[in-house]
PDB file of C-alpha atoms in Angstrom:
ATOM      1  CA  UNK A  25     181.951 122.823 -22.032  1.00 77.00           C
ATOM      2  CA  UNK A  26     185.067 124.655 -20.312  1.00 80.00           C
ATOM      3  CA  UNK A  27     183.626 127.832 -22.598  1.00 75.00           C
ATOM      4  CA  UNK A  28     180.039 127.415 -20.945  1.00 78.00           C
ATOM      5  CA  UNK A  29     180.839 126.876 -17.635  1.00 84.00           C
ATOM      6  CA  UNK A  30     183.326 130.094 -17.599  1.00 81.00           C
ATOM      7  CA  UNK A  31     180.419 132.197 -19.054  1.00 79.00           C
ATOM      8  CA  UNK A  32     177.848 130.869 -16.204  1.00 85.00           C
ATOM      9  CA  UNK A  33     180.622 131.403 -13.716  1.00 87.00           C
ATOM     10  CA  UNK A  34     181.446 135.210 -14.609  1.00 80.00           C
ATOM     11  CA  UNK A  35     177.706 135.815 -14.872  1.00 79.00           C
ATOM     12  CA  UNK A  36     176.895 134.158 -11.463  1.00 84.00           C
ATOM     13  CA  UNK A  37     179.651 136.504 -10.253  1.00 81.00           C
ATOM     14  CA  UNK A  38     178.607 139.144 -11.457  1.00 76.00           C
ATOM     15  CA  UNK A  39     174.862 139.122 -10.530  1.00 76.00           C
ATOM     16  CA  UNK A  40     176.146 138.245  -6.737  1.00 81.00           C
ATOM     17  CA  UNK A  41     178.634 140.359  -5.787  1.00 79.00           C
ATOM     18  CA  UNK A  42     177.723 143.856  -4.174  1.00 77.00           C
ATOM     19  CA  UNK A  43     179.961 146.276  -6.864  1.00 75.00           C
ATOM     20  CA  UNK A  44     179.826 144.178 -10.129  1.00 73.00           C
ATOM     21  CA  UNK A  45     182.003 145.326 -13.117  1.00 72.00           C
ATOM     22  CA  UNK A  46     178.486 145.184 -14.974  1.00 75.00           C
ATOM     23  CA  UNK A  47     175.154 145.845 -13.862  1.00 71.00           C
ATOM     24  CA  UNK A  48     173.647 142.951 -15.126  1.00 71.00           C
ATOM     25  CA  UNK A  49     170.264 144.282 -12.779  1.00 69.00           C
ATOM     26  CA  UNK A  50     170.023 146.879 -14.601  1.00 69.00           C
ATOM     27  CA  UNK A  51     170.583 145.220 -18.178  1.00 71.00           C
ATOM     28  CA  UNK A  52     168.550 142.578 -17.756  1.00 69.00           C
ATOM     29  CA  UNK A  53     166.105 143.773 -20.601  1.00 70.00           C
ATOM     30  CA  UNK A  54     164.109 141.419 -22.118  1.00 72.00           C
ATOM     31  CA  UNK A  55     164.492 143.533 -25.610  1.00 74.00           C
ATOM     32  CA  UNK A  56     168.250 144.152 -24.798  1.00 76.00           C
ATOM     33  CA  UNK A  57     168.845 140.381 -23.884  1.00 78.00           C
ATOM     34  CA  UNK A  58     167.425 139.441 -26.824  1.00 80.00           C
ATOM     35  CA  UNK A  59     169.579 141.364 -29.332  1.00 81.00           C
ATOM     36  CA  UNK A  60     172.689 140.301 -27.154  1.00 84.00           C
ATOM     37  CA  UNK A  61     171.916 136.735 -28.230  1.00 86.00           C
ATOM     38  CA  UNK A  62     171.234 137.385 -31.999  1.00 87.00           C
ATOM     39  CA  UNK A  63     174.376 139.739 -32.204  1.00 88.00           C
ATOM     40  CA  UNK A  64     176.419 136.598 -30.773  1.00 90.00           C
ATOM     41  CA  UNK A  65     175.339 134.671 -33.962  1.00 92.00           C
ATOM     42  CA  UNK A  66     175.890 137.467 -36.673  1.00 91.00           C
ATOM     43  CA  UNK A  67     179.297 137.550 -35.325  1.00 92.00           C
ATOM     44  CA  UNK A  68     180.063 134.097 -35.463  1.00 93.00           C
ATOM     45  CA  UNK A  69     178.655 133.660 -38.943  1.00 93.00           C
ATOM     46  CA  UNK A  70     181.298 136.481 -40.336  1.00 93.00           C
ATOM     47  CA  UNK A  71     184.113 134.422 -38.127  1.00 93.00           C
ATOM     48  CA  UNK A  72     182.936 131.230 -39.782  1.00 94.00           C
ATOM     49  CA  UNK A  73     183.209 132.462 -43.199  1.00 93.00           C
ATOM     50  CA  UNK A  74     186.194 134.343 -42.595  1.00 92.00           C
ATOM     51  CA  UNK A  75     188.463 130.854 -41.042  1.00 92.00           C
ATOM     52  CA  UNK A  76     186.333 127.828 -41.872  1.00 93.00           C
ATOM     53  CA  UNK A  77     184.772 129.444 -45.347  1.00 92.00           C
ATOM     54  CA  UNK A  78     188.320 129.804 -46.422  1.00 91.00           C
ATOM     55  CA  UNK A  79     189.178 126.164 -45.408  1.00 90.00           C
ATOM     56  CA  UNK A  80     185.977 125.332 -47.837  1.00 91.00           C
ATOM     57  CA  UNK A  81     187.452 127.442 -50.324  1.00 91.00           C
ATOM     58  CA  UNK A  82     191.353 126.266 -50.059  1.00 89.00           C
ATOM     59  CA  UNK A  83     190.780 122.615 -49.362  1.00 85.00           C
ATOM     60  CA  UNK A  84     187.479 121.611 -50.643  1.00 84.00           C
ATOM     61  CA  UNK A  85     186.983 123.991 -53.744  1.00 87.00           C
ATOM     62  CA  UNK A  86     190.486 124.207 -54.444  1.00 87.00           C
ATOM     63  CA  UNK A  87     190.733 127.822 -55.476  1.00 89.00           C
ATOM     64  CA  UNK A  88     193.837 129.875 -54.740  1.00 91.00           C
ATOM     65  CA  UNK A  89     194.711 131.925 -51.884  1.00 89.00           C
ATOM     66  CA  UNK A  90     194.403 135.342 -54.098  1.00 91.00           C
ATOM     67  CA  UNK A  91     190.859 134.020 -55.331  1.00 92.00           C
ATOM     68  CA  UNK A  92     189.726 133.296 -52.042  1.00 91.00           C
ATOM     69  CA  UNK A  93     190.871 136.920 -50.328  1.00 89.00           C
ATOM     70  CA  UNK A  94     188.920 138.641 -52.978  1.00 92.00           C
ATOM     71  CA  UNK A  95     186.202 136.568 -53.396  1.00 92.00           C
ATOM     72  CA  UNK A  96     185.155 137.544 -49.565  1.00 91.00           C
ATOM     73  CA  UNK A  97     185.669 141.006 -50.181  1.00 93.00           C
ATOM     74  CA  UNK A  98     182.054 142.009 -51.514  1.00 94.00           C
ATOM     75  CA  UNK A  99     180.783 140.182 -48.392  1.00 92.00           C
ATOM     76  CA  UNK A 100     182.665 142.515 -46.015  1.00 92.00           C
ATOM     77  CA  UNK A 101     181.688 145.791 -47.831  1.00 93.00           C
ATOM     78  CA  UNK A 102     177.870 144.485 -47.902  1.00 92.00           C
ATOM     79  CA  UNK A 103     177.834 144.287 -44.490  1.00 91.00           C
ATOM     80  CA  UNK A 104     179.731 147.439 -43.688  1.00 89.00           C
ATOM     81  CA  UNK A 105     177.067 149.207 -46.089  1.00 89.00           C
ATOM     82  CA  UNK A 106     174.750 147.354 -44.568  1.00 85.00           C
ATOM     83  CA  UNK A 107     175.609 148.387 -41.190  1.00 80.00           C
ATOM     84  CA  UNK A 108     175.960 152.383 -42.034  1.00 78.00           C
ATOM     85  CA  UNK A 109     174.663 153.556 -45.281  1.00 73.00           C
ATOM     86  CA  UNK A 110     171.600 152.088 -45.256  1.00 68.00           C
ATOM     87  CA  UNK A 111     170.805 153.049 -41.094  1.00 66.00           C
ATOM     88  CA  UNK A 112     168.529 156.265 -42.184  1.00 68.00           C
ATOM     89  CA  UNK A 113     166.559 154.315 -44.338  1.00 64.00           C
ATOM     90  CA  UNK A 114     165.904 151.237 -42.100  1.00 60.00           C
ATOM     91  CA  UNK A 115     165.030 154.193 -39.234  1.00 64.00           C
ATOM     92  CA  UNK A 116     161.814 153.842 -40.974  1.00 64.00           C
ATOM     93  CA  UNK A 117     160.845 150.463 -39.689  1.00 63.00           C
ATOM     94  CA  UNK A 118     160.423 149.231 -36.257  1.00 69.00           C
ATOM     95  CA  UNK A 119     163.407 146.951 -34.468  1.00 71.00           C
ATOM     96  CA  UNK A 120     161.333 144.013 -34.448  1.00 72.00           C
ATOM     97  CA  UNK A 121     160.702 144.157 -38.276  1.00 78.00           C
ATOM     98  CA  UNK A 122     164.660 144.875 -39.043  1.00 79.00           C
ATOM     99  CA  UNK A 123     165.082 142.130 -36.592  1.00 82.00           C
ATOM    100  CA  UNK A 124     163.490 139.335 -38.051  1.00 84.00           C
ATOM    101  CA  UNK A 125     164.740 140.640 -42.008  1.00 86.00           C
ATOM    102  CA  UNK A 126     168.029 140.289 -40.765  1.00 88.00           C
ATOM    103  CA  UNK A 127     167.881 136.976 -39.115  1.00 90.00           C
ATOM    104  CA  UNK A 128     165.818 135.744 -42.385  1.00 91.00           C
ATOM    105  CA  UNK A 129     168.714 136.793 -44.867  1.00 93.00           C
ATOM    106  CA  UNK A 130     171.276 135.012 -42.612  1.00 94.00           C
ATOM    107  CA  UNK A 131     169.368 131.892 -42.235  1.00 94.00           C
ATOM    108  CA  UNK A 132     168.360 131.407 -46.251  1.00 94.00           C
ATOM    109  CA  UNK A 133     172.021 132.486 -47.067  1.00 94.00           C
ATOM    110  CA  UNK A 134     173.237 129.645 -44.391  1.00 95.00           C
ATOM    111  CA  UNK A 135     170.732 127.234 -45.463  1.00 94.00           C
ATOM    112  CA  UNK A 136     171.675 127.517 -49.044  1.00 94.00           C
ATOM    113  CA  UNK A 137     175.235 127.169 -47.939  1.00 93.00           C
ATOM    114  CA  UNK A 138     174.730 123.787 -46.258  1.00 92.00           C
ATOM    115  CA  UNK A 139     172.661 122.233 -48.897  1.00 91.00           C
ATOM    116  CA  UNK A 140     174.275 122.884 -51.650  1.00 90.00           C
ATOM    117  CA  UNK A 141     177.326 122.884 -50.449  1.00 85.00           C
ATOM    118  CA  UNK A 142     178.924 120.050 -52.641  1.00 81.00           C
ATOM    119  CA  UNK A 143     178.146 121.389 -55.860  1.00 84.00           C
ATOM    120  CA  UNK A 144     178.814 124.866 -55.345  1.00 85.00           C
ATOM    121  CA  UNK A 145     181.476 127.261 -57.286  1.00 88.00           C
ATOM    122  CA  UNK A 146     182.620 130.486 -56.802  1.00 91.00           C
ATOM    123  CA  UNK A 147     180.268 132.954 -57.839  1.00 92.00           C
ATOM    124  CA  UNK A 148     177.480 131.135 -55.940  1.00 93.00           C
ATOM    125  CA  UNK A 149     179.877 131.258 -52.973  1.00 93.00           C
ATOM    126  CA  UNK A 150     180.540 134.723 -52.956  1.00 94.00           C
ATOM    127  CA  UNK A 151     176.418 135.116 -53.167  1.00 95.00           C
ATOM    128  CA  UNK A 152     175.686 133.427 -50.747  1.00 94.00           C
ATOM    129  CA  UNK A 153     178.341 135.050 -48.403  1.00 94.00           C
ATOM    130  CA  UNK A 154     177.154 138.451 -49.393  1.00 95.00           C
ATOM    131  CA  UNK A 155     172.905 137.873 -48.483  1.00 95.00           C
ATOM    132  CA  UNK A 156     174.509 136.157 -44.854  1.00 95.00           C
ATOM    133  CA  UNK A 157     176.648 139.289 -44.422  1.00 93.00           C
ATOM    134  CA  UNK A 158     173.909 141.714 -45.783  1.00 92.00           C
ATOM    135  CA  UNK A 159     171.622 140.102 -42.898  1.00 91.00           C
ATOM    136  CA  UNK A 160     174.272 140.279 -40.459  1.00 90.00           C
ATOM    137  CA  UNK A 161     174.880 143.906 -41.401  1.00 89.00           C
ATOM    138  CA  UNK A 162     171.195 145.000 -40.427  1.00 87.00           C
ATOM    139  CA  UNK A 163     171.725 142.934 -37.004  1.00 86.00           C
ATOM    140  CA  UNK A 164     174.485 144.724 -35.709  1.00 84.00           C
ATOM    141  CA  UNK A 165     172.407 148.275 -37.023  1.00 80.00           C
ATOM    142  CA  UNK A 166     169.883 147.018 -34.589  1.00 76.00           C
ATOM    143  CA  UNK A 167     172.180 146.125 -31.692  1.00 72.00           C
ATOM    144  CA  UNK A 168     173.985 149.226 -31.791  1.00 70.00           C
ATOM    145  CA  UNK A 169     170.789 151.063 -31.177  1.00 70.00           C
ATOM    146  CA  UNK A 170     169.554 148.893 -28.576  1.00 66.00           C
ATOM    147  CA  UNK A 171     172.761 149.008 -26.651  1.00 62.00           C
ATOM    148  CA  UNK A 172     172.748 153.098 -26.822  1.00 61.00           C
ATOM    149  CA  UNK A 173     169.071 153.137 -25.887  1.00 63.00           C
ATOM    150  CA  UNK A 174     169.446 152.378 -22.086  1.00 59.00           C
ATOM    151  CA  UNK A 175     168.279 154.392 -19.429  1.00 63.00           C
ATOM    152  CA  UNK A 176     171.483 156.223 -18.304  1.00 69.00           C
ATOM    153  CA  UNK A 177     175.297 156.836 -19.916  1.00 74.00           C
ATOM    154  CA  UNK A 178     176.546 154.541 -17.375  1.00 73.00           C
ATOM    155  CA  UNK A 179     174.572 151.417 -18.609  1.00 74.00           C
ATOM    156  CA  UNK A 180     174.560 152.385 -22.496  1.00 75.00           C
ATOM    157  CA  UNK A 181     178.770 151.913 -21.627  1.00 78.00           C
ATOM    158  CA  UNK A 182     178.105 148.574 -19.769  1.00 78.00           C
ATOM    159  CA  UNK A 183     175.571 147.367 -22.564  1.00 78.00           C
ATOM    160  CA  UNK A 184     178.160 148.238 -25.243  1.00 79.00           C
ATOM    161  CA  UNK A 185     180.684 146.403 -23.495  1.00 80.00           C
ATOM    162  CA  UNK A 186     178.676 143.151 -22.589  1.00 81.00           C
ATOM    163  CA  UNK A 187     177.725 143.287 -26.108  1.00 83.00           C
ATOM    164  CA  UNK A 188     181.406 143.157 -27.111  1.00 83.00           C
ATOM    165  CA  UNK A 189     182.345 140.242 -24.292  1.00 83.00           C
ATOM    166  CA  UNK A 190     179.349 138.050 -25.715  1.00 85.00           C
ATOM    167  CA  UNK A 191     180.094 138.483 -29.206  1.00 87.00           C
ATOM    168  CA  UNK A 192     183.523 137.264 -28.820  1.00 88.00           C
ATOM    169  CA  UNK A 193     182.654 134.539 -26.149  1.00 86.00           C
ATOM    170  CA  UNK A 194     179.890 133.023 -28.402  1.00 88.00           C
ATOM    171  CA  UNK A 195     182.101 133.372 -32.053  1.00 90.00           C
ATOM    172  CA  UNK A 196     184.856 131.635 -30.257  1.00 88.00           C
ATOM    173  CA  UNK A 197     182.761 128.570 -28.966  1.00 88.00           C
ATOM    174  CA  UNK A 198     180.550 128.328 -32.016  1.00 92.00           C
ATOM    175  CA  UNK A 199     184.067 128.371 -34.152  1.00 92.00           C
ATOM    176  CA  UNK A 200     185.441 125.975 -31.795  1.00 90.00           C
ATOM    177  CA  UNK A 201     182.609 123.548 -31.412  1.00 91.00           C
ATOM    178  CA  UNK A 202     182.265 123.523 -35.872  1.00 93.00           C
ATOM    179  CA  UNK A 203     185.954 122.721 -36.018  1.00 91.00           C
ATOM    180  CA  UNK A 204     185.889 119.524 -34.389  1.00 91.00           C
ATOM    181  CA  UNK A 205     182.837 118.771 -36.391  1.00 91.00           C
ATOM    182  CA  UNK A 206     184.565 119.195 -39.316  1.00 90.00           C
ATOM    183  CA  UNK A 207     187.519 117.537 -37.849  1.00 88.00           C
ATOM    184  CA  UNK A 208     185.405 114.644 -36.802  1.00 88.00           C
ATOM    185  CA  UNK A 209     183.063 114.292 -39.860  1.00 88.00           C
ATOM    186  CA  UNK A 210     185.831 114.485 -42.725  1.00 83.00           C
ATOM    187  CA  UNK A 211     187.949 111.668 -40.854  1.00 82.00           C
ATOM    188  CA  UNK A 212     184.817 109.305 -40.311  1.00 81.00           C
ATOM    189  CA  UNK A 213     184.073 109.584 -43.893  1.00 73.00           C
ATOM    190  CA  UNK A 214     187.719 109.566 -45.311  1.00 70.00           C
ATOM    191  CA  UNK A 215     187.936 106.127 -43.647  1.00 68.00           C
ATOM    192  CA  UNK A 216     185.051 104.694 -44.557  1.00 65.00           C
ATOM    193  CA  UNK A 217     186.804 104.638 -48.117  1.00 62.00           C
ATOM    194  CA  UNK A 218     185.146 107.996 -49.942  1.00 61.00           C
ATOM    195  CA  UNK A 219     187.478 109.725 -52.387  1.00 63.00           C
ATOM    196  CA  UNK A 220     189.503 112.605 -50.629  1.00 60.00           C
ATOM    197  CA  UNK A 221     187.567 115.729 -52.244  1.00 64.00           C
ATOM    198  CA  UNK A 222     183.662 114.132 -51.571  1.00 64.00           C
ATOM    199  CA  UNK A 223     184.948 113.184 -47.879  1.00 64.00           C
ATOM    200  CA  UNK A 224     186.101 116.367 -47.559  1.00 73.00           C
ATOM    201  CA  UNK A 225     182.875 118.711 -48.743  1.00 84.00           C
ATOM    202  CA  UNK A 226     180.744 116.580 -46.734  1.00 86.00           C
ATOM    203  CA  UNK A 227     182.882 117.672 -43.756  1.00 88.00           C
ATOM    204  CA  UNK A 228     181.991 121.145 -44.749  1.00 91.00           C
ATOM    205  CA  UNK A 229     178.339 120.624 -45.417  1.00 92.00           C
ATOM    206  CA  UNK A 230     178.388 118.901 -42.240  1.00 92.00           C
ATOM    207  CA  UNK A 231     179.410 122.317 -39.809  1.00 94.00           C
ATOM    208  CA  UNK A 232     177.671 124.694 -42.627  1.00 94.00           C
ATOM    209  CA  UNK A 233     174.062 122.309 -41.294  1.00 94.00           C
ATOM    210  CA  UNK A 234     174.899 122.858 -37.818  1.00 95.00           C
ATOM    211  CA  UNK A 235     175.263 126.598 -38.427  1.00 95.00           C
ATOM    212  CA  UNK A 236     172.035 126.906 -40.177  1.00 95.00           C
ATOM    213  CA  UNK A 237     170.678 125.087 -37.507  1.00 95.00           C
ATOM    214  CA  UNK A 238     171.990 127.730 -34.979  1.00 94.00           C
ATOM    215  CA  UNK A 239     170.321 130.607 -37.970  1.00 93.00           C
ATOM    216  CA  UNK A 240     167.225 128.827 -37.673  1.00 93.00           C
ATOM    217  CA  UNK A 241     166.765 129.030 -33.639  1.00 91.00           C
ATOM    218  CA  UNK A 242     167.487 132.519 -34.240  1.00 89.00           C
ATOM    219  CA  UNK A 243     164.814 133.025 -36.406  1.00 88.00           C
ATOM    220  CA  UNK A 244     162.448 131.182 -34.255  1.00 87.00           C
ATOM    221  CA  UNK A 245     163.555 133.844 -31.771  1.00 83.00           C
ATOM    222  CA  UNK A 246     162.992 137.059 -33.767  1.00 82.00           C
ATOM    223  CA  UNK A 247     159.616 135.353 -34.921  1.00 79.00           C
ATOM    224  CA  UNK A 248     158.481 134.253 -32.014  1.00 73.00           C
ATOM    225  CA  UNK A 249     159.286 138.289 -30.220  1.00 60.00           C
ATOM    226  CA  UNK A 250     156.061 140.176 -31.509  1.00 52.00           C
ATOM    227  CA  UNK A 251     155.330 142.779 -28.743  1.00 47.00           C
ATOM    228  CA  UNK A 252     157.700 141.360 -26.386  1.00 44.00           C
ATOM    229  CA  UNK A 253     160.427 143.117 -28.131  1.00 43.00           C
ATOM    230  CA  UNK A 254     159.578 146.027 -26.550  1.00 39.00           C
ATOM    231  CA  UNK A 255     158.954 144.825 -23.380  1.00 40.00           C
ATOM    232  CA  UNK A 256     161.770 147.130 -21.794  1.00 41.00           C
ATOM    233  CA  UNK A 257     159.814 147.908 -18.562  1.00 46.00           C
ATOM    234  CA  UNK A 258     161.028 144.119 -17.720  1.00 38.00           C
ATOM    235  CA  UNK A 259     163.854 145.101 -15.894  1.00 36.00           C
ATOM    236  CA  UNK A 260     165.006 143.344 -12.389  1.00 37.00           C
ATOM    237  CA  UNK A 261     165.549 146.131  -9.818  1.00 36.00           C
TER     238      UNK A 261
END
């Protein structure tokens, strides 16, 4: 809640004052707003795999700390690939298509995660990890153009660095607001008398639900765009 209210305060600043540090005015896209949002969950997914996937891994799974480094390897090079080599041949397609095939991939990889969460093993891990990080991948393909396609130098620098501010803003909360669901689910069940490892996994399923919750509004979003992804003349003067 601290997180939120910060995030309203520097934007209320920053839409009031007479020489902001962005021009929010001159941001306020409806196409660029949009990818701002969806970057902010690619970015937490990779920061949820990368602290509370490795929890899942350590602590639920059991696996050992040299498994669990290399079994999120092929995730990270997907996505890097993803994210360069593939950027000619997804030139090909409109943004709005891209769009919604990335946010699909995330949110079957996420949903996959959270139900079967309890009975997965490694190799199905490091699937999974890899179509979430293959979608996220294309995302940040798609913000990257969007934030260099604004109408002067000046704001493709302030769109790149809003970008950046949001993306960490929204990992940290999401990360923060899963922990103590995890925190909070794995004690409730642990005292109501389940055996250690099942209390635990369902603490895991638990945030990995909430996140695919978070994939699924996303994909709402990217469905639900059509034309008005390119509604860029929507800009507040």
């Amino acid at each position: 809640m601290i997180g939120i209210g910060l995030i309203a305060t520097y934007l209320w600043r920053e839409l009031s004052v007479p020489n902001p540090l962005i021009d929010f005015k001159g941001l306020f896209n409806v196409r660029y707003l949009r990818a701002v949002l969806l970057q902010g969950i690619g970015d937490a997914s990779l920061v949820v795999l990368m602290i509370i996937g490795i929890l899942y891994l350590r602590q639920g799974l059991h696996y050992s700390v040299i498994i669990i480094g290399l079994a999120l390897m092929p995730s990270i090079v997907v996505m890097i690939l993803m994210h360069h080599a593939t950027k000619r041949w997804f030139n090909k397609f409109e943004s709005v298509n891209n769009v919604r095939m990335a946010m699909s991939l995330m949110m079957v990889g996420w949903g996959c995660l959270s139900l079967f969460s309890t009975y997965l093993n490694l190799i199905l891990f490091i699937v999974l990890t890899i179509i979430i990080e293959a979608g996220h991948g294309l995302l940040m393909q798609v913000g990257q153009e969007l934030s260099q396609n604004q109408k002067s130098a000046r704001l493709n620098n302030m769109a790149d660095i809003f970008m950046a501010q949001f993306k960490l803003m929204s990992s940290g909360m999401i990360l923060a607001i899963l922990s103590v669901v995890l925190q909070n689910v794995t004690n409730s069940h642990t005292s109501n008398g389940l055996p250690g490892k099942l209390s635990t996994l369902v603490g895991y399923r638990a945030t990995f639900s909430l996140f695919f919750v978070i994939t699924i509004l996303g994909w709402i979003i990217t469905m639900l765009a059509g034309r008005n992804l390119n509604l860029s003349k929507h800009i507040v003067k």
